PDB file of C-alpha atoms in Angstrom:
ATOM      1  CA  MET D   1       0.020  -0.011   0.019  1.00 50.00           C
ATOM      2  CA  ILE D   2       2.963   2.357   0.619  1.00 51.00           C
ATOM      3  CA  PHE D   3       4.092   1.901  -2.942  1.00 50.00           C
ATOM      4  CA  PHE D   4       0.620   2.652  -4.233  1.00 49.00           C
ATOM      5  CA  PHE D   5       0.677   6.057  -2.531  1.00 48.00           C
ATOM      6  CA  TYR D   6       4.297   6.689  -3.479  1.00 49.00           C
ATOM      7  CA  PHE D   7       3.611   6.305  -7.157  1.00 51.00           C
ATOM      8  CA  THR D   8       0.238   8.132  -7.177  1.00 52.00           C
ATOM      9  CA  LEU D   9       1.555  11.232  -5.485  1.00 49.00           C
ATOM     10  CA  PRO D  10       2.379  13.160  -8.749  1.00 53.00           C
ATOM     11  CA  TYR D  11      -1.207  12.767  -9.762  1.00 51.00           C
ATOM     12  CA  THR D  12      -2.426  13.944  -6.366  1.00 51.00           C
ATOM     13  CA  ILE D  13      -0.207  17.052  -6.470  1.00 49.00           C
ATOM     14  CA  TYR D  14      -1.676  18.286  -9.744  1.00 50.00           C
ATOM     15  CA  ASN D  15      -5.309  17.683  -8.643  1.00 52.00           C
ATOM     16  CA  ASN D  16      -5.079  18.917  -5.096  1.00 51.00           C
ATOM     17  CA  SER D  17      -4.854  22.603  -4.031  1.00 54.00           C
ATOM     18  CA  ASN D  18      -3.320  21.875  -0.659  1.00 60.00           C
ATOM     19  CA  VAL D  19       0.344  21.374  -1.493  1.00 56.00           C
ATOM     20  CA  LYS D  20       1.387  21.563   2.113  1.00 63.00           C
ATOM     21  CA  SER D  21      -0.617  18.545   3.181  1.00 65.00           C
ATOM     22  CA  ILE D  22       0.769  16.632   0.121  1.00 62.00           C
ATOM     23  CA  LEU D  23       4.394  17.460   1.128  1.00 51.00           C
ATOM     24  CA  ILE D  24       3.638  16.187   4.700  1.00 65.00           C
ATOM     25  CA  CYS D  25       2.191  13.009   3.196  1.00 57.00           C
ATOM     26  CA  ILE D  26       5.319  12.555   0.986  1.00 59.00           C
ATOM     27  CA  MET D  27       7.522  12.969   4.050  1.00 59.00           C
ATOM     28  CA  LYS D  28       5.521  10.342   6.014  1.00 66.00           C
ATOM     29  CA  ILE D  29       5.701   7.867   3.166  1.00 64.00           C
ATOM     30  CA  HIS D  30       9.379   8.532   2.681  1.00 58.00           C
ATOM     31  CA  SER D  31      10.067   7.955   6.369  1.00 63.00           C
ATOM     32  CA  ARG D  32       8.117   4.722   6.221  1.00 64.00           C
ATOM     33  CA  ILE D  33      10.119   3.489   3.320  1.00 64.00           C
ATOM     34  CA  ASN D  34      13.372   4.333   5.106  1.00 64.00           C
ATOM     35  CA  PHE D  35      12.085   2.528   8.193  1.00 58.00           C
ATOM     36  CA  VAL D  36      11.372  -0.620   6.173  1.00 63.00           C
ATOM     37  CA  ARG D  37      14.882  -0.371   4.697  1.00 70.00           C
ATOM     38  CA  LEU D  38      16.496   0.194   8.096  1.00 62.00           C
ATOM     39  CA  LEU D  39      14.595  -2.440  10.044  1.00 59.00           C
ATOM     40  CA  PRO D  40      16.623  -5.503   8.808  1.00 66.00           C
ATOM     41  CA  LYS D  41      19.888  -3.741   9.574  1.00 66.00           C
ATOM     42  CA  VAL D  42      18.738  -2.853  13.115  1.00 55.00           C
ATOM     43  CA  LEU D  43      17.565  -6.421  13.767  1.00 57.00           C
ATOM     44  CA  PHE D  44      20.851  -7.847  12.429  1.00 62.00           C
ATOM     45  CA  LEU D  45      22.842  -5.494  14.693  1.00 55.00           C
ATOM     46  CA  PHE D  46      20.739  -6.442  17.741  1.00 55.00           C
ATOM     47  CA  LEU D  47      21.088 -10.200  17.144  1.00 56.00           C
ATOM     48  CA  PHE D  48      24.863  -9.802  16.492  1.00 57.00           C
ATOM     49  CA  VAL D  49      25.439  -7.834  19.775  1.00 52.00           C
ATOM     50  CA  THR D  50      23.323 -10.123  21.952  1.00 55.00           C
ATOM     51  CA  SER D  51      24.815 -13.304  20.521  1.00 56.00           C
ATOM     52  CA  CYS D  52      28.384 -12.321  21.467  1.00 54.00           C
ATOM     53  CA  THR D  53      28.444 -14.016  24.836  1.00 54.00           C
ATOM     54  CA  LYS D  54      31.443 -15.719  26.315  1.00 55.00           C
ATOM     55  CA  GLU D  55      31.380 -19.486  25.865  1.00 63.00           C
ATOM     56  CA  GLU D  56      31.119 -21.293  29.185  1.00 67.00           C
ATOM     57  CA  GLN D  57      34.154 -23.329  30.019  1.00 72.00           C
ATOM     58  CA  PRO D  58      33.836 -26.659  31.896  1.00 69.00           C
ATOM     59  CA  PRO D  59      35.415 -26.746  35.310  1.00 75.00           C
ATOM     60  CA  ASP D  60      38.901 -28.258  35.510  1.00 84.00           C
ATOM     61  CA  ILE D  61      38.905 -31.770  36.830  1.00 87.00           C
ATOM     62  CA  PRO D  62      42.380 -32.327  38.244  1.00 89.00           C
ATOM     63  CA  TYR D  63      44.552 -34.364  35.965  1.00 91.00           C
ATOM     64  CA  VAL D  64      45.487 -37.803  37.170  1.00 92.00           C
ATOM     65  CA  TYR D  65      47.520 -40.190  34.966  1.00 95.00           C
ATOM     66  CA  VAL D  66      45.443 -43.162  33.894  1.00 94.00           C
ATOM     67  CA  ASN D  67      46.828 -46.195  32.140  1.00 95.00           C
ATOM     68  CA  PHE D  68      45.688 -49.763  33.023  1.00 96.00           C
ATOM     69  CA  SER D  69      44.224 -52.884  31.492  1.00 95.00           C
ATOM     70  CA  LEU D  70      41.752 -55.449  32.726  1.00 95.00           C
ATOM     71  CA  ASN D  71      39.892 -58.497  31.487  1.00 94.00           C
ATOM     72  CA  PRO D  72      36.259 -57.450  31.240  1.00 92.00           C
ATOM     73  CA  ASN D  73      35.103 -61.092  30.781  1.00 90.00           C
ATOM     74  CA  SER D  74      36.666 -62.248  33.986  1.00 91.00           C
ATOM     75  CA  THR D  75      34.676 -63.101  37.167  1.00 92.00           C
ATOM     76  CA  GLU D  76      36.428 -60.174  38.947  1.00 93.00           C
ATOM     77  CA  TYR D  77      34.419 -57.777  36.766  1.00 92.00           C
ATOM     78  CA  ILE D  78      31.192 -59.818  36.590  1.00 92.00           C
ATOM     79  CA  ASN D  79      28.985 -56.715  36.263  1.00 92.00           C
ATOM     80  CA  LEU D  80      30.895 -55.705  33.142  1.00 92.00           C
ATOM     81  CA  ASN D  81      30.389 -59.033  31.342  1.00 90.00           C
ATOM     82  CA  PRO D  82      27.042 -58.361  29.660  1.00 91.00           C
ATOM     83  CA  VAL D  83      26.272 -55.577  27.137  1.00 91.00           C
ATOM     84  CA  ASN D  84      25.093 -52.502  29.100  1.00 92.00           C
ATOM     85  CA  GLY D  85      26.916 -53.748  32.086  1.00 93.00           C
ATOM     86  CA  TRP D  86      29.031 -51.375  34.189  1.00 94.00           C
ATOM     87  CA  GLU D  87      31.699 -51.410  36.868  1.00 94.00           C
ATOM     88  CA  THR D  88      33.591 -48.804  38.884  1.00 94.00           C
ATOM     89  CA  VAL D  89      37.327 -49.128  39.366  1.00 95.00           C
ATOM     90  CA  THR D  90      39.953 -47.113  41.194  1.00 94.00           C
ATOM     91  CA  GLY D  91      41.971 -44.519  39.201  1.00 92.00           C
ATOM     92  CA  GLY D  92      41.479 -41.059  37.818  1.00 92.00           C
ATOM     93  CA  TYR D  93      40.488 -38.241  40.160  1.00 93.00           C
ATOM     94  CA  GLN D  94      37.443 -39.771  41.895  1.00 92.00           C
ATOM     95  CA  GLY D  95      37.348 -43.191  40.270  1.00 94.00           C
ATOM     96  CA  ILE D  96      36.494 -44.542  36.811  1.00 95.00           C
ATOM     97  CA  LEU D  97      33.149 -45.806  35.590  1.00 95.00           C
ATOM     98  CA  LEU D  98      33.398 -48.483  32.850  1.00 95.00           C
ATOM     99  CA  PHE D  99      30.375 -49.178  30.643  1.00 95.00           C
ATOM    100  CA  ARG D 100      30.090 -51.996  28.045  1.00 94.00           C
ATOM    101  CA  ILE D 101      28.310 -50.437  25.011  1.00 94.00           C
ATOM    102  CA  SER D 102      28.499 -53.654  22.858  1.00 93.00           C
ATOM    103  CA  VAL D 103      30.410 -56.905  22.888  1.00 92.00           C
ATOM    104  CA  ALA D 104      33.621 -55.217  21.639  1.00 93.00           C
ATOM    105  CA  GLU D 105      33.079 -51.485  22.597  1.00 95.00           C
ATOM    106  CA  PHE D 106      33.498 -49.876  25.934  1.00 95.00           C
ATOM    107  CA  ALA D 107      33.304 -46.352  27.446  1.00 95.00           C
ATOM    108  CA  ALA D 108      35.275 -45.120  30.445  1.00 96.00           C
ATOM    109  CA  PHE D 109      34.345 -41.935  32.365  1.00 95.00           C
ATOM    110  CA  GLU D 110      35.754 -40.007  35.255  1.00 94.00           C
ATOM    111  CA  ARG D 111      33.392 -40.222  38.248  1.00 94.00           C
ATOM    112  CA  ALA D 112      33.958 -36.658  39.242  1.00 93.00           C
ATOM    113  CA  CYS D 113      30.904 -34.506  38.298  1.00 92.00           C
ATOM    114  CA  PRO D 114      31.904 -32.094  35.477  1.00 92.00           C
ATOM    115  CA  TYR D 115      29.541 -29.479  36.855  1.00 90.00           C
ATOM    116  CA  ASP D 116      31.534 -29.027  40.085  1.00 88.00           C
ATOM    117  CA  PRO D 117      34.274 -31.630  40.402  1.00 89.00           C
ATOM    118  CA  LEU D 118      35.769 -30.129  43.595  1.00 86.00           C
ATOM    119  CA  SER D 119      32.514 -30.277  45.575  1.00 86.00           C
ATOM    120  CA  PRO D 120      32.569 -32.950  48.284  1.00 87.00           C
ATOM    121  CA  GLY D 121      30.359 -35.917  47.350  1.00 89.00           C
ATOM    122  CA  ALA D 122      30.087 -34.922  43.656  1.00 90.00           C
ATOM    123  CA  GLN D 123      30.864 -38.475  42.510  1.00 93.00           C
ATOM    124  CA  ILE D 124      28.896 -40.004  39.645  1.00 93.00           C
ATOM    125  CA  ARG D 125      26.717 -42.977  40.570  1.00 94.00           C
ATOM    126  CA  VAL D 126      24.862 -45.380  38.318  1.00 93.00           C
ATOM    127  CA  GLU D 127      21.060 -45.414  38.498  1.00 93.00           C
ATOM    128  CA  ASP D 128      19.040 -48.606  38.823  1.00 90.00           C
ATOM    129  CA  SER D 129      18.296 -48.603  35.100  1.00 87.00           C
ATOM    130  CA  GLY D 130      21.986 -49.259  34.399  1.00 85.00           C
ATOM    131  CA  ILE D 131      22.077 -46.992  31.357  1.00 89.00           C
ATOM    132  CA  THR D 132      22.029 -43.577  33.001  1.00 94.00           C
ATOM    133  CA  CYS D 133      24.065 -42.103  35.916  1.00 95.00           C
ATOM    134  CA  TYR D 134      23.694 -39.054  38.164  1.00 94.00           C
ATOM    135  CA  CYS D 135      25.506 -36.795  40.559  1.00 93.00           C
ATOM    136  CA  PRO D 136      23.978 -36.778  43.984  1.00 94.00           C
ATOM    137  CA  VAL D 137      25.058 -33.202  44.693  1.00 92.00           C
ATOM    138  CA  CYS D 138      23.894 -31.171  41.643  1.00 92.00           C
ATOM    139  CA  LYS D 139      21.320 -33.745  40.459  1.00 92.00           C
ATOM    140  CA  SER D 140      22.568 -33.796  36.930  1.00 94.00           C
ATOM    141  CA  ARG D 141      21.821 -37.008  34.898  1.00 95.00           C
ATOM    142  CA  TYR D 142      23.998 -38.463  32.153  1.00 96.00           C
ATOM    143  CA  ILE D 143      23.658 -41.118  29.379  1.00 94.00           C
ATOM    144  CA  MET D 144      26.286 -43.852  30.002  1.00 91.00           C
ATOM    145  CA  THR D 145      26.980 -44.606  26.295  1.00 91.00           C
ATOM    146  CA  ASP D 146      28.635 -41.263  25.687  1.00 92.00           C
ATOM    147  CA  GLY D 147      28.453 -39.243  28.967  1.00 92.00           C
ATOM    148  CA  THR D 148      25.978 -36.647  27.565  1.00 94.00           C
ATOM    149  CA  PRO D 149      23.986 -34.653  30.190  1.00 94.00           C
ATOM    150  CA  PHE D 150      20.208 -34.793  29.753  1.00 93.00           C
ATOM    151  CA  GLU D 151      18.942 -33.298  32.946  1.00 93.00           C
ATOM    152  CA  GLY D 152      20.081 -30.944  35.651  1.00 91.00           C
ATOM    153  CA  PRO D 153      22.284 -27.869  35.712  1.00 92.00           C
ATOM    154  CA  SER D 154      25.394 -29.386  34.001  1.00 89.00           C
ATOM    155  CA  HIS D 155      25.895 -28.610  30.375  1.00 89.00           C
ATOM    156  CA  PHE D 156      29.159 -30.544  30.198  1.00 91.00           C
ATOM    157  CA  PRO D 157      29.598 -34.252  29.348  1.00 93.00           C
ATOM    158  CA  LEU D 158      31.409 -36.613  31.651  1.00 93.00           C
ATOM    159  CA  LYS D 159      35.174 -36.619  31.217  1.00 94.00           C
ATOM    160  CA  GLN D 160      35.909 -39.558  28.925  1.00 94.00           C
ATOM    161  CA  TYR D 161      39.009 -41.774  28.898  1.00 96.00           C
ATOM    162  CA  GLN D 162      40.331 -43.555  25.812  1.00 96.00           C
ATOM    163  CA  THR D 163      39.501 -47.230  25.667  1.00 96.00           C
ATOM    164  CA  TYR D 164      40.785 -50.015  23.446  1.00 96.00           C
ATOM    165  CA  PHE D 165      39.566 -53.634  23.507  1.00 95.00           C
ATOM    166  CA  ASP D 166      41.688 -56.228  21.746  1.00 94.00           C
ATOM    167  CA  GLY D 167      39.199 -59.038  22.339  1.00 91.00           C
ATOM    168  CA  PHE D 168      40.723 -60.188  25.543  1.00 93.00           C
ATOM    169  CA  LEU D 169      41.946 -57.136  27.494  1.00 95.00           C
ATOM    170  CA  LEU D 170      40.421 -53.660  27.841  1.00 95.00           C
ATOM    171  CA  TYR D 171      43.039 -50.828  27.910  1.00 97.00           C
ATOM    172  CA  VAL D 172      42.017 -47.538  29.503  1.00 96.00           C
ATOM    173  CA  SER D 173      44.253 -44.426  29.318  1.00 95.00           C
ATOM    174  CA  ASN D 174      44.171 -40.644  29.127  1.00 89.00           C
TER     175      ASN D 174
END
């Protein structure tokens, strides 16, 4: 509708005796057109400025050298024998949580909660389902296959250690 008035103004000027009101109308239409042209630029600038936030860094879990091997099919680690089985072992900062993803694939996670690893009692525990774990302090919950948080205040995954299974021994290291 703005363009209709914009292009019909010359006709209006010749047929209207009140030139002052026409000039005011032209100024209003011109300011509306400039506003329409300016609006995308203002929105872009607003989105750019508000999106420049500092990325949140995960808290530092103290580094502890990890390098060990174990036989996951032995009776010593009976809970780790089946697929979706899990076991906790000593090592790392607050212990290591081992999870059997498939017959030949394992995941190893630090038991210190990534939300606040220095908080007393913030040690990851496995839930009754056996496929999720949680922190009793911050109440964050994690998926055991990859350590991804899915509930609670933590936005950070569990610290993961490297694993290698040769068919007999499971090697865990950082």
